[in-house]
Every structure is written in C-alpha cells, then in structure tokens.
Coordinates of C-alpha atoms in Angstrom, one line a residue:
M1482 CA -14.1 28.7 61.2
L1483 CA -14.1 31.6 59.1
L1484 CA -10.4 32.6 60.0
T1485 CA -8.9 28.9 60.0
N1486 CA -10.1 29.1 56.3
K1487 CA -8.0 32.5 55.5
S1488 CA -4.4 31.3 57.5
K1489 CA -5.4 28.0 55.3
A1490 CA -5.8 29.9 52.0
L1491 CA -2.2 32.2 52.8
S1492 CA -0.3 28.8 53.6
L1493 CA -1.2 28.0 49.8
G1494 CA -0.5 31.2 48.5
I1495 CA 2.6 31.4 49.9
L1496 CA 3.7 27.5 49.0
A1497 CA 2.1 28.2 45.9
S1498 CA 4.1 31.1 45.0
L1499 CA 7.5 29.1 45.8
F1500 CA 6.6 26.5 43.3
F1501 CA 5.3 29.6 40.5
A1502 CA 8.8 30.9 40.8
S1503 CA 9.9 27.5 38.7
T1504 CA 8.3 29.5 35.7
F1505 CA 9.7 33.0 35.8
V1506 CA 13.8 31.5 36.1
L1507 CA 12.8 28.7 33.7
N1508 CA 11.3 30.5 31.2
R1509 CA 14.1 33.0 31.6
I1510 CA 16.8 30.3 31.1
M1511 CA 15.1 29.3 28.0
A1512 CA 14.9 32.4 26.8
V1513 CA 18.6 33.1 27.0
S1514 CA 19.4 29.7 25.3
G1515 CA 17.2 31.0 22.0
G1516 CA 13.8 28.9 23.1
G1517 CA 10.8 30.5 21.2
W1518 CA 8.8 31.9 23.9
Q1519 CA 5.9 30.6 21.8
W1520 CA 6.8 26.9 22.3
S1521 CA 7.7 27.7 25.9
A1522 CA 4.0 29.2 26.9
A1523 CA 2.2 26.0 25.0
L1524 CA 4.2 23.0 25.8
R1525 CA 3.4 24.0 29.7
F1526 CA 0.1 23.5 29.2
V1527 CA 0.8 20.8 26.8
W1528 CA 2.1 18.8 29.4
M1529 CA -0.7 20.0 32.1
L1530 CA -3.2 18.3 29.6
P1531 CA -2.4 14.1 30.4
L1532 CA -1.3 15.1 34.6
L1533 CA -4.6 16.8 35.1
L1534 CA -6.6 14.3 33.2
L1535 CA -5.3 11.1 34.9
I1536 CA -6.0 12.8 38.5
V1537 CA -9.9 13.7 37.2
I1538 CA -10.4 10.3 35.7
I1539 CA -8.6 9.0 38.8
R1540 CA -11.0 11.1 41.5
G1541 CA -13.7 9.7 39.4
N1542 CA -15.5 13.4 38.2
L1543 CA -14.4 13.7 34.8
K1544 CA -17.9 13.3 33.7
Q1545 CA -19.2 15.9 35.9
L1546 CA -16.7 18.3 34.5
L1547 CA -17.7 17.4 30.6
V1548 CA -21.1 17.7 31.5
E1549 CA -20.4 21.4 33.2
M1550 CA -18.3 22.6 30.5
K1551 CA -20.6 21.7 28.0
K1552 CA -23.5 24.5 29.7
K1553 CA -21.7 26.8 29.0
L1554 CA -18.5 26.2 26.4
G1555 CA -18.4 29.8 24.8
Q1556 CA -17.6 31.2 28.2
W1557 CA -15.2 28.4 29.4
V1558 CA -13.2 29.0 25.9
L1559 CA -13.2 32.3 26.3
W1560 CA -12.6 32.6 30.4
S1561 CA -10.3 30.1 29.8
T1562 CA -8.2 31.8 27.0
I1563 CA -7.9 34.8 29.0
G1564 CA -7.2 33.3 32.3
F1565 CA -4.9 30.6 30.9
G1566 CA -3.8 31.4 27.2
L1567 CA -2.9 35.5 27.4
F1568 CA -1.7 35.2 31.1
Y1569 CA 1.0 32.7 30.5
A1570 CA 1.7 33.9 26.6
L1571 CA 2.7 37.4 27.8
L1572 CA 4.3 36.6 30.9
T1573 CA 6.4 34.3 29.3
F1574 CA 7.2 37.0 26.0
G1575 CA 8.0 39.1 28.8
A1576 CA 10.8 36.8 30.0
S1577 CA 12.6 37.7 26.9
Y1578 CA 13.0 41.5 27.8
G1579 CA 14.9 41.4 31.1
P1580 CA 15.4 39.4 34.5
S1581 CA 13.2 36.7 35.8
W1582 CA 13.3 38.7 39.2
L1583 CA 12.0 42.0 36.7
V1584 CA 9.2 39.9 35.2
A1585 CA 8.5 38.5 38.5
G1586 CA 7.9 41.2 40.5
T1587 CA 6.3 43.3 37.7
F1588 CA 3.5 40.8 37.5
E1589 CA 2.9 41.6 41.2
F1590 CA 0.4 44.3 40.0
T1591 CA -2.4 41.0 39.5
I1592 CA -2.2 41.9 43.3
I1593 CA -3.7 45.5 42.5
A1594 CA -5.6 44.0 39.5
G1595 CA -7.3 41.4 41.4
M1596 CA -8.5 43.4 44.3
C1597 CA -10.4 46.0 41.6
I1598 CA -11.6 43.1 39.8
G1599 CA -13.7 41.4 42.6
P1600 CA -16.2 43.9 43.3
I1601 CA -16.7 44.6 39.1
L1602 CA -17.5 40.7 39.0
E1603 CA -19.7 40.9 41.8
K1604 CA -23.2 41.0 41.6
K1605 CA -25.1 44.0 42.0
G1606 CA -26.3 44.3 45.9
N1607 CA -23.5 42.1 47.2
T1608 CA -20.8 44.3 47.0
Q1609 CA -18.6 44.1 50.0
P1610 CA -16.7 47.7 51.6
F1611 CA -13.8 48.5 49.4
S1612 CA -10.8 49.1 51.9
K1613 CA -8.4 51.7 51.6
A1614 CA -5.7 49.9 53.9
S1615 CA -5.8 46.9 51.4
L1616 CA -5.7 49.6 48.0
F1617 CA -2.3 51.3 50.1
F1618 CA -0.6 48.1 50.4
S1619 CA -1.4 47.7 47.0
C1620 CA 0.4 50.9 46.1
L1621 CA 2.7 50.2 48.0
I1622 CA 3.3 46.9 46.1
F1623 CA 2.6 48.8 42.8
L1624 CA 5.6 51.5 44.0
G1625 CA 8.2 48.8 44.4
I1626 CA 7.6 47.4 40.6
I1627 CA 7.7 51.5 39.1
I1628 CA 11.3 51.6 41.5
M1629 CA 12.3 48.0 40.0
Q1630 CA 11.5 49.3 36.2
I1631 CA 13.3 52.1 37.0
S1632 CA 16.4 50.3 38.3
E1633 CA 16.3 48.1 34.7
A1634 CA 16.3 51.0 33.1
K1635 CA 19.5 52.4 33.9
S1636 CA 21.0 49.3 32.3
T1637 CA 18.8 49.2 29.0
S1638 CA 16.4 51.3 27.0
W1639 CA 13.3 52.0 28.1
S1640 CA 12.1 50.9 24.7
T1641 CA 13.1 47.7 26.0
I1642 CA 11.7 47.8 29.3
L1643 CA 8.3 49.2 28.2
G1644 CA 8.8 45.9 25.8
G1645 CA 8.5 43.7 28.7
A1646 CA 6.7 45.2 31.2
I1647 CA 3.2 46.1 29.5
P1648 CA 2.8 42.5 28.1
V1649 CA 3.4 41.6 32.1
L1650 CA 1.2 44.0 33.2
I1651 CA -1.2 42.6 30.8
A1652 CA -1.0 39.5 31.8
A1653 CA -1.4 40.5 35.9
I1654 CA -5.0 41.5 34.4
A1655 CA -5.7 38.3 32.9
Y1656 CA -5.1 35.9 35.3
P1657 CA -7.0 37.2 38.2
L1658 CA -9.9 38.1 35.9
G1659 CA -10.2 34.6 34.2
N1660 CA -9.4 32.7 38.0
R1661 CA -12.6 35.1 39.7
K1662 CA -15.0 34.9 36.4
M1663 CA -14.6 31.2 36.1
M1664 CA -14.9 31.0 40.2
S1665 CA -18.3 32.9 39.6
M1666 CA -19.5 30.8 36.8
T1667 CA -19.1 27.4 38.7
Q1668 CA -20.0 28.5 41.7
G1669 CA -18.0 25.6 43.8
S1670 CA -19.9 22.9 41.4
L1671 CA -16.7 22.1 40.6
D1672 CA -13.0 20.9 42.7
T1673 CA -10.3 22.5 42.2
Y1674 CA -8.5 19.8 40.3
Q1675 CA -11.3 19.8 37.9
R1676 CA -11.7 23.7 37.2
T1677 CA -8.1 23.4 36.6
L1678 CA -8.5 20.5 34.0
G1679 CA -11.4 22.2 32.5
M1680 CA -9.9 25.6 31.7
T1681 CA -6.9 24.0 29.9
L1682 CA -9.0 21.6 27.8
A1683 CA -10.9 24.8 27.0
S1684 CA -7.5 27.1 26.3
M1685 CA -5.4 24.5 24.2
P1686 CA -7.6 26.2 20.7
F1687 CA -5.5 29.1 21.5
W1688 CA -2.2 27.2 22.6
I1689 CA -2.6 25.0 19.1
I1690 CA -3.2 28.6 17.3
L1691 CA -0.1 29.5 19.2
M1692 CA 2.4 26.3 18.5
A1693 CA 2.1 26.5 14.8
Y1694 CA 3.0 30.3 15.2
G1695 CA 5.9 28.8 17.0
Y1696 CA 7.0 26.5 14.9
Q1697 CA 6.8 28.8 12.0
E1698 CA 9.6 31.0 13.6
H1699 CA 11.6 28.7 15.3
G1700 CA 11.0 25.5 14.2
L1701 CA 10.6 22.3 16.3
P1702 CA 11.8 22.9 20.3
N1703 CA 14.7 21.1 20.8
Q1704 CA 15.0 18.6 23.5
D1705 CA 15.7 20.8 26.5
Q1706 CA 13.0 23.3 26.0
L1707 CA 10.4 20.0 25.8
I1708 CA 11.9 19.2 29.5
Q1709 CA 12.3 22.4 31.2
T1710 CA 8.7 23.3 30.0
L1711 CA 7.9 19.8 31.5
L1712 CA 9.3 20.9 34.7
V1713 CA 7.1 24.0 34.5
A1714 CA 4.2 22.4 33.9
V1715 CA 4.4 19.9 36.9
F1716 CA 5.7 22.6 39.7
S1717 CA 4.1 25.5 38.2
G1718 CA 1.1 24.7 35.8
V1719 CA 0.1 21.4 38.3
I1720 CA 1.1 21.8 41.9
A1721 CA 1.5 25.8 41.7
T1722 CA -2.1 26.1 40.1
L1723 CA -4.0 23.8 42.3
L1724 CA -2.3 25.0 45.5
F1725 CA -3.2 28.1 44.6
F1726 CA -6.9 27.9 43.3
K1727 CA -7.4 26.1 46.1
G1728 CA -6.2 29.5 48.7
T1729 CA -8.8 31.3 46.4
E1730 CA -11.8 29.0 46.7
L1731 CA -11.3 28.9 50.6
V1732 CA -12.0 32.7 50.6
Q1733 CA -14.0 33.2 47.0
H1734 CA -16.8 35.2 48.8
D1735 CA -14.4 37.5 50.9
H1736 CA -12.8 40.3 48.5
Q1737 CA -10.1 41.4 51.5
G1738 CA -9.6 37.9 52.1
L1739 CA -8.8 36.6 48.0
A1740 CA -6.7 40.3 47.3
A1741 CA -4.4 38.9 50.6
V1742 CA -4.1 35.2 49.4
E1743 CA -3.4 37.3 45.4
A1744 CA -0.9 39.1 47.4
T1745 CA 0.9 36.6 48.8
Q1746 CA 2.2 35.9 45.3
A1747 CA 4.3 38.3 45.9
M1748 CA 7.0 35.9 47.5
E1749 CA 7.6 35.2 43.9
V1750 CA 9.8 37.8 43.3
I1751 CA 12.1 36.6 47.0
F1752 CA 11.9 32.8 45.5
T1753 CA 12.4 34.2 41.9
L1754 CA 15.4 35.8 42.9
V1755 CA 17.5 33.5 45.1
G1756 CA 16.8 30.8 42.1
E1757 CA 18.0 33.2 39.3
I1758 CA 20.9 33.8 41.6
I1759 CA 22.1 30.2 42.4
I1760 CA 20.8 28.7 38.8
L1761 CA 22.0 31.3 36.3
N1762 CA 25.1 32.8 38.3
S1763 CA 23.0 36.8 38.0
P1764 CA 24.4 39.6 39.6
F1765 CA 23.0 40.7 42.9
P1766 CA 20.7 43.4 41.7
N1767 CA 21.3 47.4 42.8
N1768 CA 19.9 49.1 45.4
L1769 CA 17.4 50.5 43.7
A1770 CA 16.1 47.5 42.4
T1771 CA 16.2 46.2 46.4
L1772 CA 14.4 48.8 47.7
G1773 CA 11.9 48.2 44.9
I1774 CA 12.0 44.1 46.0
F1775 CA 11.7 45.4 49.3
L1776 CA 8.3 47.4 49.2
V1777 CA 6.8 44.7 47.1
V1778 CA 7.5 42.1 49.7
V1779 CA 6.4 44.5 52.6
G1780 CA 3.0 45.5 50.9
M1781 CA 2.7 41.3 50.7
Y1782 CA 3.2 41.4 54.6
L1783 CA 0.8 44.4 55.5
H1784 CA -2.0 42.8 52.9
S1785 CA -2.1 39.3 54.6
K1786 CA -1.6 40.8 58.6
N1787 CA -4.3 43.1 57.6
N1788 CA -6.6 40.0 56.8

C-alpha cells in the first residue's frame, strides 16, 4: 500500500508541476509588460480565496476549518505567511530579473531545502536516517542551478543575477517550510482543500499590506494583469497547489518520499521552458544553460527512481 501511495504521490507531483509552470510564464509576461510584481503576487491569492471557499462550502467542511484555525490562529498566520506569502512574493519579485525558465530552475532549490527541513521539524526520536543518495541527487540539481546562473551571467550583470536568484532561493526554502509545518500542526485533521483555504485566509493580512504597497508604487492593476493573475490563481494556486499538497500528504511521514515528491517539481523547468519559447518566442537556452537544465531534470529523475 505504501508503494502505491508513493506512486500516486509522484504522479500528482508531476501533474502539479505542469500547472505550476504557468506561474513562471505568466509572471514573466506581467513583468515584461510593466505590471507591478506586488499585484501579480497578491491578486493570485485574492482570486484563490473565493474559489477555494466555494469548494470547501460545497464539501460542507468550512465550520471544521474555522474551528481548527481558531485554536492556533497565531501559528496559522505565521506559517501561512511564510509558506504562501513570503514564498510567492519573492518568487514573483524574481520574475523581474530573468527569463521564466531561469526562475523556475533556481526555485528547484526547494528540493534540497525540503529534504533538510523535514528532519529538523521531526519530533526527537522519530527522525529517519538521512539518505546519502538523496543528498547526492539534490546536489546534482543544485549544480544544475549554478550552471544555469553562470550561463545567464554571460548576458547580464552578476548584480542583476543575484537580485533575482537570492529572493527565489529564499522562496524555495519558505514554501516547503510553511507546507511541512502546517502538515505537522494539523496532523491530518483537515483535508487538502481545507488546509489550502486556511493558509490562503491566514495569509490575507500579508497580501493586503503588499497590495497597499503596490498601489503606492504602480497604482491599480490593468485589465490584462487581472486576467493573467486569475489564470495563475486557477492553474497554479488552486489546481497545482491541491495536487501537490495531496501528493505530499500521501507520504507525509516518509522523508525520502517527501523529497521525491518535491523533486518532481523539477519538471517545472521543462514545462516553463517550452511555454516561454511558444508563448513569448524566447530564444532557446545556450549550451551551458541546457546542460544546467539537463542536470536538474536528471537529479529529479534519480530522486524519483530511488524512492
């Protein structure tokens, strides 16, 4: 049964990566067209809120969610702000500094971050042995990320590269940290829909502040940005997030299994690259960048095969 769960979890992770890829491409489109990154980030969750609320109400689970949130409201706000707010605000900010495939590739540091965070959050005495193979595969992915950054530095300054890479690397840590901490806190008492809605609700104070900042910097968003953030909300915020959260829940007590599911997100690089070439008519990455992408995908494949 455990093997079946792992297989399902990996399939859900790969499918989620397809929908997650829309985030990187659409964020790049909005960044290139001059849309404020604050609106690009916040509006995704503003759109997600009514969509998820409707789903949970139809399923008849809203009251249970509100009761659970009331018990530990402070922790809900803290970890949701980290897992949703800090993660996505920094990811969107990074889209202003480079092509979407580069942002997607850098974000795959989340695979290493997730693998390291798991044992730290685990209760003393329940820690599973640390897999050297998983560490090696993760380092292979990270090497690929570094090579991609070096390739991009040939056509732009290192200050610009770091301005985009550092926020995305922090986002890559924030996402698994918030996700795993919320799973640990709820202990299976809520389903995927409830947990996603709860985190969206709890992160709203952060998004309201960010929208106020966005208004001061850019004024109100235009119609194109409203439509594009709605698409991101549906494809990435709702569909991809629910698929990914469901996949991680299936193997939430298995650190290696979790690392493998998180590693499937490396497929976002391929999906994003194809999307950027088709939609934005972007040039194909140079040989060095292609090597970096190849190492990221190989590392993801070895992760999945090992687990």
